[in-house]
Each structure stands twice: as structure tokens, then as C-alpha cells.
XYZ file of N, CA, C and O in Angstrom:
328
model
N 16.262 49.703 -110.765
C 15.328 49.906 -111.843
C 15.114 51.381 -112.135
O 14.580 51.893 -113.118
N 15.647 51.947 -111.066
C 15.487 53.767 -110.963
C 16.222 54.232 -111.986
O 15.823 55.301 -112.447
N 17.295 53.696 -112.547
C 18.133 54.057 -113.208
C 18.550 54.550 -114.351
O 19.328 55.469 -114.605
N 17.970 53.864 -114.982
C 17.397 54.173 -116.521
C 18.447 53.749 -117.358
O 18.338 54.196 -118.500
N 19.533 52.955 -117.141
C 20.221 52.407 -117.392
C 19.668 50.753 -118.285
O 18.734 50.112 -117.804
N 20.367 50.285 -119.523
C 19.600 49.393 -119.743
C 21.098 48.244 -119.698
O 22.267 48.407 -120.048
N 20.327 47.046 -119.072
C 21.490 45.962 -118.735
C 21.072 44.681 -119.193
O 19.901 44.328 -119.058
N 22.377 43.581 -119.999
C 22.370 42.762 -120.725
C 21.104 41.807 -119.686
O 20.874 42.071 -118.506
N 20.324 40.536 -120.597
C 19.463 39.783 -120.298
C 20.606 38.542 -119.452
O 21.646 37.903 -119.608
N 19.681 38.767 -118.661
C 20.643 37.708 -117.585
C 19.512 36.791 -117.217
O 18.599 37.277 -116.550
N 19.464 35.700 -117.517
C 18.000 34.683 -117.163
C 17.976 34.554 -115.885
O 18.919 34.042 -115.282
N 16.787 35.045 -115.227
C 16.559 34.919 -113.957
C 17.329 35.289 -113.285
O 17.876 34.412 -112.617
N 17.740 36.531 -113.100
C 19.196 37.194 -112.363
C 18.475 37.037 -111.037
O 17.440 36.416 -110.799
N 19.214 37.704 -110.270
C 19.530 38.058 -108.693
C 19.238 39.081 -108.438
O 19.091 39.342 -107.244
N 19.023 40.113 -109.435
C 19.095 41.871 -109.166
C 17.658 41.851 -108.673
O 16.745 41.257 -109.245
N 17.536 42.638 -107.431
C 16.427 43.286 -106.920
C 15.375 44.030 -107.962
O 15.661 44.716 -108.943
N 14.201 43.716 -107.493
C 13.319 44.377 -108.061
C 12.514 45.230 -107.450
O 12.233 46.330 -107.925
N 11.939 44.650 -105.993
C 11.700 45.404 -105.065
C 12.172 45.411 -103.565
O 11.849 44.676 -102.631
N 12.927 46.335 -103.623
C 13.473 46.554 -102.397
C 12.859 46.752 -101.201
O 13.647 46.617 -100.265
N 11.615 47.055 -100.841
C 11.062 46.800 -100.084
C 10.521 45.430 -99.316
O 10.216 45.279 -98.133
N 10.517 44.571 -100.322
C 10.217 43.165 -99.689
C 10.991 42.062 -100.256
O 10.656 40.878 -100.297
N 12.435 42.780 -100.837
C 13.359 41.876 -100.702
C 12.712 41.054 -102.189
O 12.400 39.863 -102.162
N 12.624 41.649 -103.051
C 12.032 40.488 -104.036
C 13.266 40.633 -105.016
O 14.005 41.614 -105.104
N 13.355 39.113 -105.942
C 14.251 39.181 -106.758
C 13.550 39.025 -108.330
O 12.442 38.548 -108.577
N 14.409 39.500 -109.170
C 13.779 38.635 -110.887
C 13.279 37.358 -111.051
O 12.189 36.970 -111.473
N 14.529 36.602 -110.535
C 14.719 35.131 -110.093
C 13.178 34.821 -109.533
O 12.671 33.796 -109.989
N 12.489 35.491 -108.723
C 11.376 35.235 -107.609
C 10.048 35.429 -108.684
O 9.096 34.653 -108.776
N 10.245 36.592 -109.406
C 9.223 36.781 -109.934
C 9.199 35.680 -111.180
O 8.148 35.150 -111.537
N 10.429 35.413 -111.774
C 10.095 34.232 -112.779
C 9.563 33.361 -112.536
O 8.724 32.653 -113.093
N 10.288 33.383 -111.222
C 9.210 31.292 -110.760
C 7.508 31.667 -110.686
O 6.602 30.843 -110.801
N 7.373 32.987 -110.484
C 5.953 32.966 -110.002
C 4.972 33.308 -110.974
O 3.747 33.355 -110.868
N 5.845 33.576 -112.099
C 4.976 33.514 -113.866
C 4.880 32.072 -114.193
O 3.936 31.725 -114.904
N 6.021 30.869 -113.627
C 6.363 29.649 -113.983
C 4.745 29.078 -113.233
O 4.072 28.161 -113.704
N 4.371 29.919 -111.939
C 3.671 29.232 -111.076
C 2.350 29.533 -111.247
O 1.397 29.079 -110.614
N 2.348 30.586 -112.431
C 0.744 30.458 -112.739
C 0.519 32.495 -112.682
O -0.474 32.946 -113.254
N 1.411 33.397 -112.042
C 1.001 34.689 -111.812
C 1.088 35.314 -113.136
O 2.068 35.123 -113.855
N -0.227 36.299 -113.600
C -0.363 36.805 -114.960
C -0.639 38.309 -114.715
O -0.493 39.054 -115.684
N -0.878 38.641 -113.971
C -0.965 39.999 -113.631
C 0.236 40.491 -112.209
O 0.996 39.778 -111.553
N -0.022 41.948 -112.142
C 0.691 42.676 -110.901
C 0.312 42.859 -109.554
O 0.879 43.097 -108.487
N -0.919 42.652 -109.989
C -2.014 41.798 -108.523
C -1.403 40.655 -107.879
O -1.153 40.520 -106.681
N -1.167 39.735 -108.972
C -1.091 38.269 -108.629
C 0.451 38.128 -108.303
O 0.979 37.153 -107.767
N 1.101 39.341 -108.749
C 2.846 39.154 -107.851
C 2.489 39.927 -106.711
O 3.363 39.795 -105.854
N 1.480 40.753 -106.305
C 1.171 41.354 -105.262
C 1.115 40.353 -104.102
O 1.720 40.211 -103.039
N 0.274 39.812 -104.662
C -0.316 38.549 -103.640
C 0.810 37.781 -103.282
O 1.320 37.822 -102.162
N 1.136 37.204 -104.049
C 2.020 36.155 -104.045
C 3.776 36.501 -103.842
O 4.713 35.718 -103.686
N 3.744 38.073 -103.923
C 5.395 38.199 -103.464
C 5.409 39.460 -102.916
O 6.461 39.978 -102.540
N 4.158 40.090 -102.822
C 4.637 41.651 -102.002
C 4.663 43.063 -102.548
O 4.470 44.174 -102.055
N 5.043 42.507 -104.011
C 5.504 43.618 -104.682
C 4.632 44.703 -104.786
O 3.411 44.617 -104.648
N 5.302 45.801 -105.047
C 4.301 47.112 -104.702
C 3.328 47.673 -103.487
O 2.719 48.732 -103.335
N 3.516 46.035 -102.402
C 2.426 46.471 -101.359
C 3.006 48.138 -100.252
O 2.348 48.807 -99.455
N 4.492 48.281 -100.724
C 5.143 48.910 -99.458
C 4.973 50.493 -100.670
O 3.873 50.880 -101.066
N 6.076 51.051 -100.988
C 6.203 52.609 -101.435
C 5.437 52.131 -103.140
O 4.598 52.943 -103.530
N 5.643 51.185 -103.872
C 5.090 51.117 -105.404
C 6.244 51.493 -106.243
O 6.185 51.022 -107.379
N 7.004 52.026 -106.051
C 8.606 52.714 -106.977
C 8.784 51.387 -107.906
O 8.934 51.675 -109.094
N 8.804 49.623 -107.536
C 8.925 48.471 -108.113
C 7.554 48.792 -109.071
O 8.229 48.329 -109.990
N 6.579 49.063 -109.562
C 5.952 48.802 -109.881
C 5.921 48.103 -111.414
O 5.265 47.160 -111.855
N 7.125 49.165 -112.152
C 6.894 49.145 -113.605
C 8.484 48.209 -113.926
O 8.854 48.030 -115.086
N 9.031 47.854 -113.114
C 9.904 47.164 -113.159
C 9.629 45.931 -113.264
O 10.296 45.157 -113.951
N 8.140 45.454 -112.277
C 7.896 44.161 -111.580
C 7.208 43.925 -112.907
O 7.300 42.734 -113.205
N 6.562 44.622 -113.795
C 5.499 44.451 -114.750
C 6.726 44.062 -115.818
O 6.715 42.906 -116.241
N 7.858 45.023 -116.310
C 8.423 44.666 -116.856
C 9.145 43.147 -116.830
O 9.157 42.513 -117.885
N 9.533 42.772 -116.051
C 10.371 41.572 -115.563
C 9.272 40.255 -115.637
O 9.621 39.080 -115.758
N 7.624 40.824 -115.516
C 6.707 39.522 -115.901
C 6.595 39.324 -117.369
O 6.600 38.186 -117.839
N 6.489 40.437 -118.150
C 6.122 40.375 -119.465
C 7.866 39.146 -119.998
O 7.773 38.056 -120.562
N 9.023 39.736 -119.629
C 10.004 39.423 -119.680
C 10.214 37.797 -119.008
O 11.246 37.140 -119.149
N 9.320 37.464 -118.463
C 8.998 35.832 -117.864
C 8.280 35.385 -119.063
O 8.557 34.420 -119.776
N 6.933 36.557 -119.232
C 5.884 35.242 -119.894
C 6.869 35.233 -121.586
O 6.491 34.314 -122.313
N 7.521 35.742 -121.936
C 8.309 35.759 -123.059
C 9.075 34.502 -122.924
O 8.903 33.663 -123.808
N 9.819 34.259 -122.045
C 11.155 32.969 -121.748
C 10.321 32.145 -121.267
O 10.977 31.114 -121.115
N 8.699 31.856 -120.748
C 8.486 30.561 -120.203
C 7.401 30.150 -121.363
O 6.729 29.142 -121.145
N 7.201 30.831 -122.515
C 6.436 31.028 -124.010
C 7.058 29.602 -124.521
O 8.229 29.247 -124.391
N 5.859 28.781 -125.209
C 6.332 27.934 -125.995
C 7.259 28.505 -127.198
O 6.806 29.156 -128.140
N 9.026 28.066 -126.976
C 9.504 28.401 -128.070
C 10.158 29.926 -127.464
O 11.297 30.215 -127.831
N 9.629 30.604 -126.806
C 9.984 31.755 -126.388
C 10.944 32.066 -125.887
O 11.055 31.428 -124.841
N 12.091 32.993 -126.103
C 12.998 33.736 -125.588
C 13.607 34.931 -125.832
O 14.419 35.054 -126.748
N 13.291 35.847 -125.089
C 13.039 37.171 -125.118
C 14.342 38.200 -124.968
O 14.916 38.203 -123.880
N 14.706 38.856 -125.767
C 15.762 39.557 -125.355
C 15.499 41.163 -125.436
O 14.872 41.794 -126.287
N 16.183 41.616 -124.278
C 15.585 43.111 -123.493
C 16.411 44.181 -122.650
O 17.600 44.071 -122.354
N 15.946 44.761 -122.467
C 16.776 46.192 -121.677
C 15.786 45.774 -120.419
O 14.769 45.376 -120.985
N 15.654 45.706 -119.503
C 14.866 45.667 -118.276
C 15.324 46.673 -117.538
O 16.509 46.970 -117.391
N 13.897 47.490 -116.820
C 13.902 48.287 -116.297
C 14.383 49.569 -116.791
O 15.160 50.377 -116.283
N 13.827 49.575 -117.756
C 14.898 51.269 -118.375
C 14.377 52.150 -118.063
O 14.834 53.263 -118.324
């Protein structure tokens, strides 16, 4: 996400988001699917940001980028993490 590189929309990829606790996109989608609306509530529920924070604006990005694709009707297309 450091990268600044912007990469095609891959639904629910595999690519790391936070490397510190091992979290994936994939992880954070299910957990917008599961009710999480804030960066608190992926805190809680997956870790993110609890270790260095570097995931932070990635993890935010990649929810907004959930609540878009799990949107009635919704599907979102994006640069993530730029």
C-alpha cells in the first residue's frame, strides 16, 4: 500500500493490507459483509492498525471499497491504496 502504485480492482484479492497482523482485503471484506463500519471496528475485529498504523489509510481505503461492492446495486471501481 506504501507504494503509490495504483492496481486493477481485483474483488476481494489476497494482497496484504496489514502486515503486521497478517490481514488480507479478502478479510476486511467479509468484515464490512459482517457488520464493521468504521476503523475501530476492523481494529477490533481484525487487528488492523493495533501494531506500527502504516495499514491505516489502506485499511480505510479497502472498507469504503467493501461498503461500495456490498451496496445495494453497488460496484465500485478503484486504484486502492495509492
Amino acid at each position: 500500500c506504501e507504494s503509490g502504485f495504483a492496481r486493477p480492482l481485483l474483488r476481494e484479492s489476497r494482497m496484504y493490507v496489514c502486515v503486521c497482523q497478517a490481514v488480507t482485503e479478502r478479510q476486511i471484506h467479509q468484515a464490512v459483509r459482517d457488520g464493521a463500519r468504521t476503523l475501530k471496528d476492523l481494529r477490533r475485529d481484525l487487528g488492523v492498525t493495533s501494531e506500527c498504523g502504516r495499514c491505516a489509510g489502506c485499511a480505510r481505503q479497502c472498507m469504503k471499497e467493501a461498503h461500495g461492492h456490498h451496496a445495494p446495486g453497488g460496484l465500485m471501481a478503484h486504484a486502492a491504496c495509492a
